[in-house]
Amino acid sequence: MIDLPEDVVEDTIIHEMIHYYIMSNQMQDTAPHGKLFIAKMQEINRKFNRNLSVTHRTTKEEQDSDKRIQQHIICVSRLKTGKRCVTVATKSKLFELWDAMPNFPKMAELKWVVSTDPYFNRFPKATKPGVYFVPSEELEPHLKDAKELIKQGNSIRIKK
């Protein structure tokens, strides 16, 4: 869905194959991108003149070209400093995030919304509290079709 240069696609596949190599050989690493992973990545980079990395930074052009329509559950917040922020929640951690986000440092206000705007594809799905700063003038147009959510007991639904 994202048009990347061939070498970036290859490096991404090799990155994932290092994970597979560690798992299939039942090796214990110190973290998902731990000492074993980094050592294998550096070995491949050296031996084959690759540019493997732990993360791939997408360019603004790559982000803007991602037009996939998918549902995003988003915490839209404002810090006490006035900065606007978003947190796109992973569904498996939604209830935990919903309860934790009000306690995020310097949180002034927040609301939860659901949106299918492709703009939100650019943000990683959060499993723990954290925010991404977004200028209000950039964020607002992408929230125009968002539906506000409410939590009632063990369910989350669109506010009427």
Coordinates of N, CA, C and O in Angstrom, one line a residue:
M1 N 0.8 -1.2 0.0 CA 0.0 0.0 0.0 C 0.8 1.3 0.0 O 0.4 2.3 -0.4
I2 N 2.1 1.1 0.4 CA 3.0 2.3 0.4 C 4.1 2.0 -0.6 O 4.7 1.0 -0.6
D3 N 4.3 3.0 -1.5 CA 5.3 2.8 -2.5 C 6.6 3.2 -2.0 O 7.0 4.3 -1.9
L4 N 7.4 2.1 -1.7 CA 8.8 2.3 -1.1 C 9.8 1.9 -2.2 O 9.6 1.0 -3.0
P5 N 11.0 2.5 -2.1 CA 12.1 2.0 -2.9 C 12.4 0.6 -2.7 O 12.3 0.1 -1.6
E6 N 12.9 -0.1 -3.7 CA 13.1 -1.5 -3.6 C 14.1 -1.9 -2.5 O 13.9 -2.9 -1.8
D7 N 15.2 -1.1 -2.3 CA 16.1 -1.4 -1.3 C 15.5 -1.3 0.1 O 15.9 -2.1 1.0
V8 N 14.6 -0.4 0.3 CA 13.9 -0.3 1.6 C 13.0 -1.5 1.9 O 13.0 -2.0 3.0
V9 N 12.3 -1.9 0.8 CA 11.5 -3.1 1.0 C 12.3 -4.3 1.3 O 12.0 -5.1 2.2
E10 N 13.5 -4.5 0.6 CA 14.4 -5.6 0.8 C 14.9 -5.6 2.3 O 14.9 -6.6 3.0
D11 N 15.3 -4.4 2.7 CA 15.9 -4.2 4.1 C 14.8 -4.6 5.1 O 15.1 -5.2 6.1
T12 N 13.6 -4.2 4.8 CA 12.5 -4.5 5.8 C 12.2 -6.0 5.9 O 12.1 -6.5 7.0
I13 N 12.3 -6.7 4.7 CA 12.1 -8.1 4.7 C 13.2 -8.8 5.4 O 13.0 -9.7 6.3
I14 N 14.5 -8.4 5.2 CA 15.6 -8.9 5.9 C 15.5 -8.7 7.4 O 15.8 -9.6 8.2
H15 N 15.1 -7.5 7.8 CA 14.8 -7.2 9.2 C 13.9 -8.2 9.8 O 14.2 -8.8 10.9
E16 N 12.8 -8.5 9.1 CA 11.8 -9.4 9.7 C 12.4 -10.8 9.7 O 12.1 -11.6 10.6
M17 N 13.2 -11.2 8.7 CA 13.8 -12.5 8.7 C 14.8 -12.7 9.8 O 15.0 -13.8 10.3
I18 N 15.4 -11.6 10.3 CA 16.3 -11.8 11.5 C 15.4 -12.2 12.7 O 15.8 -13.1 13.5
H19 N 14.3 -11.6 12.8 CA 13.3 -12.0 13.9 C 13.0 -13.5 13.7 O 13.0 -14.3 14.7
Y20 N 12.7 -13.9 12.5 CA 12.4 -15.3 12.2 C 13.6 -16.2 12.6 O 13.4 -17.3 13.1
Y21 N 14.8 -15.8 12.2 CA 16.0 -16.6 12.4 C 16.2 -16.8 13.9 O 16.4 -17.9 14.4
I22 N 16.0 -15.8 14.7 CA 16.2 -15.9 16.2 C 15.1 -16.8 16.8 O 15.4 -17.7 17.6
M23 N 13.9 -16.6 16.3 CA 12.8 -17.4 16.8 C 12.9 -18.9 16.4 O 12.8 -19.8 17.2
S24 N 13.2 -19.1 15.1 CA 13.2 -20.5 14.6 C 14.4 -21.3 15.2 O 14.4 -22.5 15.3
N25 N 15.5 -20.6 15.6 CA 16.6 -21.3 16.3 C 16.5 -21.3 17.8 O 17.4 -21.6 18.5
Q26 N 15.3 -20.9 18.3 CA 14.9 -20.9 19.7 C 16.0 -20.2 20.5 O 16.4 -20.6 21.6
M27 N 16.4 -19.0 20.0 CA 17.4 -18.2 20.7 C 16.7 -17.2 21.6 O 15.7 -16.7 21.3
Q28 N 17.3 -16.9 22.8 CA 16.7 -16.0 23.7 C 17.5 -14.6 23.6 O 18.7 -14.6 23.8
D29 N 16.8 -13.6 23.1 CA 17.4 -12.3 23.0 C 17.0 -11.5 24.2 O 16.0 -11.8 24.9
T30 N 17.6 -10.4 24.4 CA 17.4 -9.5 25.6 C 16.2 -8.6 25.4 O 15.6 -8.1 26.4
A31 N 15.7 -8.5 24.2 CA 14.5 -7.6 23.8 C 14.2 -7.9 22.4 O 14.9 -8.6 21.7
P32 N 13.0 -7.5 21.9 CA 12.7 -7.7 20.5 C 13.8 -7.3 19.5 O 14.0 -7.9 18.5
H33 N 14.5 -6.2 19.8 CA 15.6 -5.7 19.0 C 16.9 -5.7 19.9 O 17.6 -4.7 20.1
G34 N 17.1 -6.8 20.6 CA 18.1 -6.9 21.6 C 19.5 -7.2 21.0 O 19.8 -7.0 19.8
K35 N 20.4 -7.7 21.9 CA 21.8 -7.9 21.5 C 22.0 -8.8 20.3 O 22.8 -8.6 19.4
L36 N 21.2 -10.0 20.3 CA 21.4 -10.9 19.2 C 20.9 -10.3 17.9 O 21.5 -10.5 16.9
F37 N 19.7 -9.6 18.0 CA 19.2 -9.0 16.8 C 20.2 -8.0 16.2 O 20.5 -8.0 15.0
I38 N 20.7 -7.1 17.1 CA 21.6 -6.0 16.6 C 22.9 -6.6 16.1 O 23.3 -6.2 15.0
A39 N 23.4 -7.7 16.7 CA 24.6 -8.3 16.2 C 24.4 -8.9 14.8 O 25.2 -8.7 13.9
K40 N 23.3 -9.6 14.6 CA 23.0 -10.2 13.3 C 22.7 -9.1 12.3 O 23.2 -9.2 11.1
M41 N 22.0 -8.0 12.6 CA 21.8 -6.9 11.7 C 23.1 -6.3 11.3 O 23.3 -6.0 10.1
Q42 N 24.0 -6.0 12.3 CA 25.3 -5.4 11.9 C 26.1 -6.3 11.1 O 26.8 -5.8 10.1
E43 N 26.1 -7.6 11.3 CA 26.8 -8.6 10.5 C 26.3 -8.5 9.0 O 27.2 -8.5 8.1
I44 N 25.0 -8.5 8.8 CA 24.5 -8.5 7.5 C 24.8 -7.2 6.8 O 25.2 -7.1 5.6
N45 N 24.7 -6.1 7.5 CA 25.0 -4.8 7.0 C 26.5 -4.7 6.5 O 26.8 -4.2 5.4
R46 N 27.4 -5.3 7.3 CA 28.8 -5.3 7.0 C 29.1 -6.2 5.8 O 29.8 -5.8 4.8
K47 N 28.6 -7.4 5.9 CA 28.9 -8.5 4.9 C 28.3 -8.2 3.5 O 28.9 -8.5 2.5
F48 N 27.1 -7.6 3.5 CA 26.3 -7.5 2.3 C 26.1 -6.0 1.9 O 25.2 -5.8 1.0
N49 N 26.7 -5.1 2.6 CA 26.5 -3.7 2.3 C 25.1 -3.2 2.3 O 24.6 -2.6 1.4
R50 N 24.3 -3.7 3.3 CA 22.9 -3.3 3.5 C 22.8 -2.1 4.4 O 23.8 -1.7 5.0
N51 N 21.6 -1.6 4.6 CA 21.3 -0.5 5.5 C 20.2 -0.9 6.4 O 19.2 -0.1 6.6
L52 N 20.3 -2.1 7.0 CA 19.2 -2.5 7.9 C 19.2 -1.6 9.2 O 20.3 -1.2 9.6
S53 N 18.0 -1.4 9.7 CA 17.9 -0.6 10.9 C 16.8 -1.2 11.8 O 16.0 -2.1 11.3
V54 N 16.7 -0.8 13.0 CA 15.6 -1.2 13.9 C 14.3 -0.6 13.5 O 13.3 -1.2 13.6
T55 N 14.3 0.6 13.0 CA 13.1 1.3 12.5 C 13.3 1.9 11.1 O 14.4 2.1 10.7
H56 N 12.2 2.1 10.5 CA 12.2 2.8 9.2 C 11.4 4.1 9.4 O 10.2 4.1 9.8
R57 N 12.1 5.2 9.2 CA 11.4 6.5 9.3 C 10.7 6.8 8.0 O 11.4 6.8 6.9
T58 N 9.4 6.9 8.0 CA 8.7 7.2 6.8 C 8.8 8.7 6.5 O 8.8 9.5 7.4
T59 N 8.9 9.0 5.2 CA 8.9 10.4 4.8 C 7.5 10.9 4.8 O 6.5 10.1 4.8
K60 N 7.3 12.2 4.7 CA 6.0 12.8 4.6 C 5.3 12.3 3.4 O 4.1 12.1 3.4
E61 N 6.0 12.2 2.3 CA 5.4 11.7 1.0 C 4.9 10.3 1.2 O 3.8 9.9 0.7
E62 N 5.7 9.4 1.9 CA 5.2 8.0 2.2 C 3.9 8.1 3.0 O 3.0 7.3 2.8
Q63 N 3.9 8.9 4.1 CA 2.8 9.0 5.0 C 1.6 9.5 4.2 O 0.5 8.9 4.3
D64 N 1.7 10.5 3.4 CA 0.6 11.1 2.6 C 0.1 10.1 1.6 O -1.1 10.2 1.2
S65 N 0.9 9.2 1.1 CA 0.5 8.2 0.0 C -0.3 7.1 0.6 O -0.9 6.3 -0.1
D66 N -0.3 6.9 1.9 CA -1.0 5.8 2.5 C -2.5 6.1 2.7 O -2.9 6.9 3.6
K67 N -3.3 5.6 1.7 CA -4.7 6.0 1.7 C -5.6 4.8 2.2 O -6.8 4.9 1.9
R68 N -5.0 3.8 2.8 CA -5.8 2.7 3.3 C -6.9 3.2 4.3 O -6.7 4.1 5.1
I69 N -8.1 2.7 4.1 CA -9.2 3.0 5.0 C -9.3 2.0 6.0 O -9.5 0.8 5.7
Q70 N -9.1 2.4 7.3 CA -9.2 1.5 8.4 C -9.6 2.2 9.6 O -9.5 3.5 9.7
Q71 N -10.2 1.5 10.5 CA -10.8 2.2 11.7 C -9.7 2.5 12.7 O -8.8 1.6 13.0
H72 N -9.7 3.7 13.2 CA -8.7 4.1 14.3 C -9.5 4.6 15.5 O -10.4 5.3 15.3
I73 N -9.1 4.1 16.6 CA -9.6 4.6 17.9 C -8.6 5.5 18.5 O -7.4 5.1 18.7
I74 N -8.9 6.8 18.6 CA -7.9 7.8 18.9 C -8.3 8.6 20.1 O -9.4 9.1 20.3
C75 N -7.3 8.8 21.0 CA -7.4 9.7 22.1 C -6.9 11.1 21.6 O -5.7 11.2 21.3
V76 N -7.7 12.1 21.5 CA -7.3 13.4 21.1 C -7.2 14.2 22.4 O -8.2 14.3 23.2
S77 N -6.0 14.8 22.6 CA -5.8 15.5 23.9 C -5.2 16.8 23.7 O -4.7 17.2 22.7
R78 N -5.2 17.6 24.8 CA -4.6 18.8 24.9 C -3.8 18.8 26.3 O -4.4 18.5 27.3
L79 N -2.5 19.2 26.2 CA -1.7 19.2 27.4 C -1.9 20.6 28.1 O -2.4 21.5 27.4
K80 N -1.5 20.7 29.3 CA -1.6 22.0 30.0 C -0.8 23.1 29.3 O -1.1 24.3 29.4
T81 N 0.2 22.7 28.5 CA 1.0 23.7 27.7 C 0.2 24.2 26.5 O 0.6 25.1 25.8
G82 N -1.0 23.6 26.2 CA -1.8 24.0 25.0 C -1.5 23.1 23.8 O -2.3 23.2 22.8
K83 N -0.5 22.3 23.9 CA -0.2 21.4 22.7 C -1.2 20.4 22.5 O -1.7 19.8 23.4
R84 N -1.6 20.2 21.2 CA -2.6 19.1 20.8 C -1.8 17.9 20.6 O -0.7 17.9 20.0
C85 N -2.4 16.8 20.9 CA -1.8 15.4 20.8 C -2.8 14.4 20.4 O -4.0 14.5 20.6
V86 N -2.3 13.3 19.8 CA -3.1 12.2 19.5 C -2.4 10.9 20.0 O -1.2 10.8 20.0
T87 N -3.2 9.9 20.3 CA -2.7 8.6 20.6 C -3.7 7.6 19.9 O -4.9 7.7 20.2
V88 N -3.2 6.9 19.0 CA -4.0 5.9 18.3 C -3.8 4.6 19.0 O -2.7 4.0 19.1
A89 N -4.9 4.1 19.6 CA -4.9 2.9 20.4 C -5.0 1.6 19.7 O -5.7 1.5 18.7
T90 N -4.2 0.6 20.1 CA -4.4 -0.7 19.7 C -5.6 -1.3 20.4 O -5.9 -1.0 21.5
K91 N -6.5 -2.0 19.7 CA -7.7 -2.5 20.2 C -7.5 -3.4 21.5 O -8.3 -3.4 22.4
S92 N -6.4 -4.2 21.5 CA -6.2 -5.1 22.6 C -5.8 -4.4 23.9 O -6.0 -4.9 24.9
K93 N -5.4 -3.1 23.8 CA -5.1 -2.3 25.0 C -6.0 -1.1 25.2 O -5.7 -0.3 26.0
L94 N -7.1 -1.1 24.5 CA -8.0 0.1 24.5 C -8.5 0.4 25.9 O -8.4 1.6 26.3
F95 N -8.9 -0.5 26.7 CA -9.5 -0.2 28.0 C -8.4 0.2 28.9 O -8.6 1.2 29.7
E96 N -7.2 -0.4 28.9 CA -6.1 0.1 29.7 C -5.7 1.5 29.4 O -5.5 2.3 30.3
L97 N -5.6 1.8 28.1 CA -5.2 3.1 27.6 C -6.3 4.2 28.1 O -6.0 5.3 28.5
W98 N -7.6 3.8 27.9 CA -8.7 4.7 28.2 C -8.5 5.1 29.7 O -8.7 6.3 30.0
D99 N -8.2 4.2 30.6 CA -8.1 4.5 32.0 C -6.8 5.2 32.3 O -6.7 6.0 33.3
A100 N -5.7 4.9 31.6 CA -4.4 5.5 31.9 C -4.2 6.9 31.3 O -3.5 7.7 31.9
M101 N -4.8 7.2 30.2 CA -4.5 8.5 29.5 C -4.8 9.7 30.4 O -4.1 10.7 30.3
P102 N -5.9 9.7 31.2 CA -6.1 10.9 32.0 C -5.0 11.2 33.0 O -4.8 12.3 33.4
N103 N -4.2 10.2 33.3 CA -3.1 10.3 34.2 C -1.8 10.7 33.6 O -0.8 10.8 34.2
F104 N -1.8 10.8 32.2 CA -0.6 11.2 31.5 C -0.1 12.5 32.0 O -0.9 13.5 32.2
P105 N 1.2 12.7 32.2 CA 1.7 14.0 32.8 C 1.3 15.2 32.0 O 1.3 15.2 30.7
K106 N 0.8 16.2 32.7 CA 0.4 17.5 32.1 C -0.8 17.4 31.2 O -1.1 18.3 30.4
M107 N -1.7 16.4 31.4 CA -2.9 16.2 30.6 C -3.9 17.2 31.1 O -4.2 17.3 32.3
A108 N -4.4 18.1 30.2 CA -5.5 19.0 30.6 C -6.9 18.6 30.2 O -7.8 18.7 31.0
E109 N -7.0 18.0 29.0 CA -8.3 17.5 28.5 C -8.1 16.4 27.5 O -7.1 16.4 26.8
L110 N -9.1 15.6 27.3 CA -9.0 14.6 26.3 C -10.4 14.1 25.9 O -11.3 14.2 26.7
K111 N -10.5 13.5 24.7 CA -11.7 12.8 24.3 C -11.3 11.7 23.4 O -10.2 11.8 22.8
W112 N -12.1 10.7 23.3 CA -11.9 9.6 22.5 C -12.8 9.6 21.3 O -14.0 9.9 21.4
V113 N -12.2 9.3 20.1 CA -13.0 9.3 18.9 C -12.7 8.1 18.0 O -11.6 7.5 18.2
V114 N -13.5 7.8 17.1 CA -13.3 6.8 16.1 C -13.3 7.5 14.7 O -14.1 8.3 14.5
S115 N -12.3 7.1 13.9 CA -12.2 7.7 12.6 C -11.6 6.7 11.6 O -10.9 5.8 11.9
T116 N -12.0 6.9 10.3 CA -11.4 6.1 9.2 C -10.6 6.9 8.3 O -10.2 6.5 7.2
D117 N -10.3 8.2 8.8 CA -9.4 9.1 7.9 C -8.0 8.5 7.8 O -7.4 8.2 8.8
P118 N -7.5 8.3 6.6 CA -6.2 7.7 6.3 C -5.1 8.5 7.0 O -4.0 8.0 7.2
Y119 N -5.3 9.7 7.3 CA -4.3 10.6 8.0 C -3.7 9.8 9.2 O -2.5 9.9 9.5
F120 N -4.6 9.1 10.0 CA -4.2 8.5 11.2 C -3.4 7.2 11.0 O -2.9 6.6 11.9
N121 N -3.2 6.7 9.7 CA -2.4 5.6 9.4 C -0.9 5.9 9.8 O -0.2 4.9 10.0
R122 N -0.6 7.1 9.8 CA 0.8 7.5 10.0 C 1.3 7.3 11.5 O 2.5 7.3 11.8
F123 N 0.3 7.1 12.4 CA 0.7 7.0 13.8 C 0.7 5.5 14.2 O -0.1 4.8 13.8
P124 N 1.7 5.1 15.0 CA 1.8 3.7 15.4 C 0.6 3.5 16.4 O 0.2 4.4 17.1
K125 N 0.2 2.2 16.5 CA -0.8 1.9 17.4 C -0.2 1.7 18.8 O 0.7 0.9 19.0
A126 N -0.7 2.4 19.7 CA -0.2 2.5 21.1 C -0.6 1.3 21.9 O -1.8 0.9 21.9
T127 N 0.3 0.8 22.7 CA 0.0 -0.3 23.7 C 0.2 0.3 25.1 O -0.2 -0.4 26.1
K128 N 0.8 1.5 25.2 CA 1.0 2.1 26.5 C 0.8 3.6 26.3 O 0.9 4.1 25.2
P129 N 0.5 4.3 27.4 CA 0.3 5.8 27.3 C 1.5 6.5 26.6 O 2.6 6.3 26.9
G130 N 1.1 7.4 25.7 CA 2.1 8.2 25.0 C 1.4 9.1 24.1 O 0.2 8.8 23.7
V131 N 2.0 10.2 23.6 CA 1.3 11.1 22.7 C 2.2 11.5 21.6 O 3.4 11.5 21.7
Y132 N 1.5 11.9 20.5 CA 2.2 12.5 19.4 C 1.7 13.9 19.2 O 0.4 14.1 19.1
F133 N 2.6 14.9 19.2 CA 2.1 16.3 19.0 C 1.7 16.5 17.6 O 2.4 16.1 16.7
V134 N 0.6 17.2 17.4 CA 0.1 17.5 16.1 C -0.4 19.0 16.2 O -1.3 19.3 17.0
P135 N 0.0 19.8 15.3 CA -0.5 21.2 15.3 C -2.0 21.2 15.1 O -2.5 20.4 14.2
S136 N -2.7 22.0 15.8 CA -4.2 22.1 15.7 C -4.7 22.3 14.3 O -5.6 21.6 13.9
E137 N -4.0 23.2 13.6 CA -4.4 23.5 12.2 C -4.3 22.2 11.3 O -5.0 22.1 10.3
E138 N -3.3 21.4 11.6 CA -3.2 20.1 10.8 C -4.2 19.1 11.3 O -4.7 18.3 10.4
L139 N -4.4 19.0 12.6 CA -5.3 17.9 13.1 C -6.8 18.2 12.8 O -7.5 17.2 12.4
E140 N -7.3 19.4 13.0 CA -8.7 19.6 13.0 C -9.4 19.1 11.7 O -10.5 18.5 11.8
P141 N -8.9 19.3 10.5 CA -9.6 18.9 9.3 C -9.8 17.3 9.3 O -10.7 16.8 8.7
H142 N -8.9 16.6 10.0 CA -8.9 15.2 10.0 C -9.9 14.6 11.1 O -10.2 13.4 11.1
L143 N -10.4 15.5 11.9 CA -11.3 15.1 12.9 C -12.8 15.4 12.6 O -13.7 15.1 13.3
K144 N -13.0 16.1 11.4 CA -14.3 16.6 11.1 C -15.4 15.5 11.0 O -16.5 15.7 11.3
D145 N -15.0 14.3 10.5 CA -15.9 13.2 10.4 C -15.8 12.1 11.5 O -16.4 11.1 11.5
A146 N -14.9 12.4 12.5 CA -14.7 11.5 13.6 C -16.0 11.5 14.5 O -16.7 12.5 14.7
K147 N -16.2 10.3 15.1 CA -17.4 10.2 16.0 C -16.8 10.0 17.4 O -15.9 9.2 17.7
E148 N -17.4 10.8 18.4 CA -16.9 10.8 19.8 C -17.4 9.4 20.4 O -18.5 8.9 20.1
L149 N -16.5 8.9 21.3 CA -16.8 7.6 21.9 C -17.0 7.9 23.4 O -16.5 8.8 24.0
I150 N -17.8 7.0 24.0 CA -18.0 7.0 25.5 C -17.8 5.6 26.0 O -18.0 4.6 25.3
K151 N -17.4 5.5 27.2 CA -17.2 4.2 27.9 C -18.2 4.0 28.9 O -18.4 4.9 29.8
Q152 N -19.0 2.9 28.9 CA -20.0 2.6 29.9 C -19.7 1.2 30.3 O -19.9 0.2 29.6
G153 N -19.2 1.0 31.5 CA -18.9 -0.3 32.1 C -17.8 -1.0 31.2 O -16.7 -0.4 31.0
N154 N -18.2 -2.1 30.7 CA -17.3 -2.9 29.9 C -17.5 -2.7 28.4 O -17.1 -3.6 27.6
S155 N -18.1 -1.6 28.0 CA -18.3 -1.4 26.6 C -17.9 0.1 26.2 O -18.1 1.0 27.0
I156 N -17.5 0.2 25.0 CA -17.2 1.5 24.4 C -18.1 1.7 23.2 O -18.1 0.7 22.3
R157 N -18.8 2.8 23.1 CA -19.7 3.0 21.9 C -19.6 4.4 21.5 O -19.1 5.3 22.2
I158 N -20.2 4.7 20.3 CA -20.3 6.0 19.8 C -21.3 6.8 20.6 O -22.4 6.3 20.9
K159 N -20.9 8.0 21.0 CA -21.8 8.9 21.8 C -22.9 9.4 20.9 O -22.7 9.8 19.8
K160 N -24.1 9.4 21.4 CA -25.3 9.9 20.7 C -25.6 11.3 20.9 O -25.3 11.9 21.9

